[in-house]
mmCIF file of C-alpha atoms in Angstrom:
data_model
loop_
_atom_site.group_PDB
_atom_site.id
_atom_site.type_symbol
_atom_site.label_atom_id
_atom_site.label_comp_id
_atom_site.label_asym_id
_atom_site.label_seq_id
_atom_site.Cartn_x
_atom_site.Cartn_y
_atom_site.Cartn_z
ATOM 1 C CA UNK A 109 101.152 159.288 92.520
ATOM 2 C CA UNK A 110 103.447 159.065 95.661
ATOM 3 C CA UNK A 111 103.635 156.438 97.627
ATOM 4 C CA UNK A 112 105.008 155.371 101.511
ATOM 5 C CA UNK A 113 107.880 153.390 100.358
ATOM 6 C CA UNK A 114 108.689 155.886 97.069
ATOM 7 C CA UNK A 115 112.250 156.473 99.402
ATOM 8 C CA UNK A 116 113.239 152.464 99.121
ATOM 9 C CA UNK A 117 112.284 152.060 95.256
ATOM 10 C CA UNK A 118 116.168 152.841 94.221
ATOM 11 C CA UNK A 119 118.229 151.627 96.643
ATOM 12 C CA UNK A 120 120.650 149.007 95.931
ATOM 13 C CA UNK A 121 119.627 145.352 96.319
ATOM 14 C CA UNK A 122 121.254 144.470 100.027
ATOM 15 C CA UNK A 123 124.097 141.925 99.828
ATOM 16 C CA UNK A 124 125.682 140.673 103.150
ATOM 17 C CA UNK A 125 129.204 140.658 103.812
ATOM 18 C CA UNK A 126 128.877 137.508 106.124
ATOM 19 C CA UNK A 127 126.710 135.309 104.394
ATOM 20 C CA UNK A 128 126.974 133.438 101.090
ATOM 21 C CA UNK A 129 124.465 133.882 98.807
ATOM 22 C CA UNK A 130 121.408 130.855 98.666
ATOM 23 C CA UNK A 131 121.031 129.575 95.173
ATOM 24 C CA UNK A 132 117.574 129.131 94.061
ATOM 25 C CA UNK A 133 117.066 125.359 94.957
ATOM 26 C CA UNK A 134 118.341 126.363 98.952
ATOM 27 C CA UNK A 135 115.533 129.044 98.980
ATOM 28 C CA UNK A 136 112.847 127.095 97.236
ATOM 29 C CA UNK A 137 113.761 124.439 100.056
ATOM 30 C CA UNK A 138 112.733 126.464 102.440
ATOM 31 C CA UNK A 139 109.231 125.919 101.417
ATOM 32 C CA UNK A 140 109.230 122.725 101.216
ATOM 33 C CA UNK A 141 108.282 121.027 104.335
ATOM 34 C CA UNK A 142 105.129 122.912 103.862
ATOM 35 C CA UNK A 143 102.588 120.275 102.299
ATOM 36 C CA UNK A 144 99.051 121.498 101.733
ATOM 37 C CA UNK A 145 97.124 118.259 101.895
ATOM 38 C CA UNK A 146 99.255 116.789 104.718
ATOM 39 C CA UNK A 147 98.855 113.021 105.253
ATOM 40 C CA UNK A 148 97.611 112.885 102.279
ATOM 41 C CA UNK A 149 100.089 110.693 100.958
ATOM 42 C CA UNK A 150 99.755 108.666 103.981
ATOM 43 C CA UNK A 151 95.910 107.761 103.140
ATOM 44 C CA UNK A 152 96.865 106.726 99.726
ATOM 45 C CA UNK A 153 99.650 104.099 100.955
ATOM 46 C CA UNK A 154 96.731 103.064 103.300
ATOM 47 C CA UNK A 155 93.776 102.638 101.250
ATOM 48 C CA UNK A 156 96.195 100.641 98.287
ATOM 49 C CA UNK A 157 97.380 98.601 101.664
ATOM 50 C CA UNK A 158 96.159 95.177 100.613
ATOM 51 C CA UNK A 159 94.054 93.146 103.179
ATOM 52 C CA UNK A 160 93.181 88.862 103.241
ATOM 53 C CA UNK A 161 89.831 87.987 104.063
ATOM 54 C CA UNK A 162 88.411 85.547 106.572
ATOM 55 C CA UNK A 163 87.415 82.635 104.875
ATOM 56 C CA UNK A 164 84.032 80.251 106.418
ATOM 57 C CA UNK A 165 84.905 76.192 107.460
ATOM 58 C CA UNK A 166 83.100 73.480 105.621
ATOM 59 C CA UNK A 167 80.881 71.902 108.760
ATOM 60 C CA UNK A 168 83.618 68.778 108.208
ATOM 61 C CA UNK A 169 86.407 71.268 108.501
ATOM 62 C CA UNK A 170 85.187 72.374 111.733
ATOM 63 C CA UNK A 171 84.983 68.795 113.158
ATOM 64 C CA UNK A 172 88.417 68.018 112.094
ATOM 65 C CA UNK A 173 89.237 71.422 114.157
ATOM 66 C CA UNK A 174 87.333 70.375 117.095
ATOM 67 C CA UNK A 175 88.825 66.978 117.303
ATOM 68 C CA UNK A 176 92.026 68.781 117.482
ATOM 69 C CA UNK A 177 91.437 71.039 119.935
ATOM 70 C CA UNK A 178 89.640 67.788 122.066
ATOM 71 C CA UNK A 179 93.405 66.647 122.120
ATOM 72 C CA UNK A 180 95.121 69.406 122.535
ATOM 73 C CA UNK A 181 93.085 70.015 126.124
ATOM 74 C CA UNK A 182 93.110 66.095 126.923
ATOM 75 C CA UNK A 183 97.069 66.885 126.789
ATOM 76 C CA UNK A 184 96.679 69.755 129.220
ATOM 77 C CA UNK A 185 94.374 67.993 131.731
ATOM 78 C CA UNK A 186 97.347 65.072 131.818
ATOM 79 C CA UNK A 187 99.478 67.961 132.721
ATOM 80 C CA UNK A 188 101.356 68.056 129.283
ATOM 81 C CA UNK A 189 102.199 71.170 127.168
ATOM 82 C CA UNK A 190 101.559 69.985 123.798
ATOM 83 C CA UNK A 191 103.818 71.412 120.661
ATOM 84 C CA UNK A 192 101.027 72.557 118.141
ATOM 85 C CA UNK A 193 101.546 74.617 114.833
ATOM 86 C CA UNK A 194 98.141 76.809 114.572
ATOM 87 C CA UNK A 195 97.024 79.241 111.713
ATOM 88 C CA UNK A 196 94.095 81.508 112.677
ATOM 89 C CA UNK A 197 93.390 84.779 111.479
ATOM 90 C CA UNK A 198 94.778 88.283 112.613
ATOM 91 C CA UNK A 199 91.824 91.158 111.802
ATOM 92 C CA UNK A 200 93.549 94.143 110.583
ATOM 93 C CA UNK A 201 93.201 97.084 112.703
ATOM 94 C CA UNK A 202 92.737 100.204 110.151
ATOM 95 C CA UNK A 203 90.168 98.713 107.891
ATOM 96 C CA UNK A 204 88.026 95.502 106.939
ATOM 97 C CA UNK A 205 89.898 92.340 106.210
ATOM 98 C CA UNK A 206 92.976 91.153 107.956
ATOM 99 C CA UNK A 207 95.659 88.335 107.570
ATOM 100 C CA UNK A 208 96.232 84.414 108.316
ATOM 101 C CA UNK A 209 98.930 83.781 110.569
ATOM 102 C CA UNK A 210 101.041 80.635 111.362
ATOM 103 C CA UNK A 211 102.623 79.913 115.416
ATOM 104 C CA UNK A 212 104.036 77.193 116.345
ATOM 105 C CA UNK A 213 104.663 76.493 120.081
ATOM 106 C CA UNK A 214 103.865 74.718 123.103
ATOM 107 C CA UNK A 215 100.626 74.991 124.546
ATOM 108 C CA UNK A 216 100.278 76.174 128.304
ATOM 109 C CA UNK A 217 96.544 76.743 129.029
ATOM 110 C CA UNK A 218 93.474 77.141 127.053
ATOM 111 C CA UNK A 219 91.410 80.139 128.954
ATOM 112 C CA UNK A 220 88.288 79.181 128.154
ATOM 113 C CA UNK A 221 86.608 82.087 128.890
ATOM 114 C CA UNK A 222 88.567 83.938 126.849
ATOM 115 C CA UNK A 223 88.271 81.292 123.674
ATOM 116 C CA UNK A 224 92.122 81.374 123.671
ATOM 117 C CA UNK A 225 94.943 79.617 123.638
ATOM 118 C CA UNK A 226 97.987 80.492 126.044
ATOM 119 C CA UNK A 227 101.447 79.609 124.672
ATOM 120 C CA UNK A 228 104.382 78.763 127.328
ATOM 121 C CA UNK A 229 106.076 82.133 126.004
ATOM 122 C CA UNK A 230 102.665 84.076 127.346
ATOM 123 C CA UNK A 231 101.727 84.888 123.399
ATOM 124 C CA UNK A 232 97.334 84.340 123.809
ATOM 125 C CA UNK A 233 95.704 83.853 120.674
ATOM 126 C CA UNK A 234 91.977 83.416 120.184
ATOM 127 C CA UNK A 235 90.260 80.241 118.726
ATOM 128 C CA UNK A 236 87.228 79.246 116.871
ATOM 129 C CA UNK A 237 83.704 78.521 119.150
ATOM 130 C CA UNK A 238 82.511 76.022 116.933
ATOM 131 C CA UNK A 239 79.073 74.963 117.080
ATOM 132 C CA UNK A 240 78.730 70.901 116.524
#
């Protein structure tokens, strides 16, 4: 049986004269950046990502809480920017859960609106509604 490339079957194997020669691990790297289930390993860092959950006040918890924020805006209507440490809770953004964070600051505003508190350096983080 003869075939189209019959004339190329014998010919020496081509080496340049300019070139060096790749060993096998420079040739199998040309491959490489190919990845068949790309972000694959991407989903698997984010799904083993660990996540807090929000955790529910006692009803005394929240009283102590709205005292507190009572004083914090009696300091603001005298015209005072009180230094407060508050820890509230950051939702994650990818998936359910998130994490409790700690600022500490003055106070420049509460926008009440909003249900947030405005720091003097223009950081706004939201607060608790809390139904007494």
């Amino acid at each position: 049986m003869s075939g189209k490339y019959d004339d190329m079957l014998h010919l020496p194997h081509h080496i340049s004269l300019t070139r060096r020669r790749m060993t096998m691990a420079e040739r199998a790297a040309q491959f490489s950046p190919f990845a068949a289930l790309a972000g694959h390993e991407d989903a698997i860092q984010e799904t083993s990502r660990v996540v807090g959950r929000r955790f529910d006040l006692s009803e005394e918890e929240k009283a102590v809480l709205d005292r507190k924020q009572q004083i914090i805006l009696g300091f603001l209507k005298q015209g005072e920017q009180p230094m407060v440490t508050v820890t509230y809770f950051r939702p994650d953004r990818k998936k359910a859960g998130g994490e409790y964070v700690k600022r500490t600051g003055k106070v420049k505003k509460v926008r009440e609106v909003e249900n947030s508190l405005v720091f003097a350096d223009g950081v706004e983080i939201p607060f608790l509604i809390l139904p007494i």
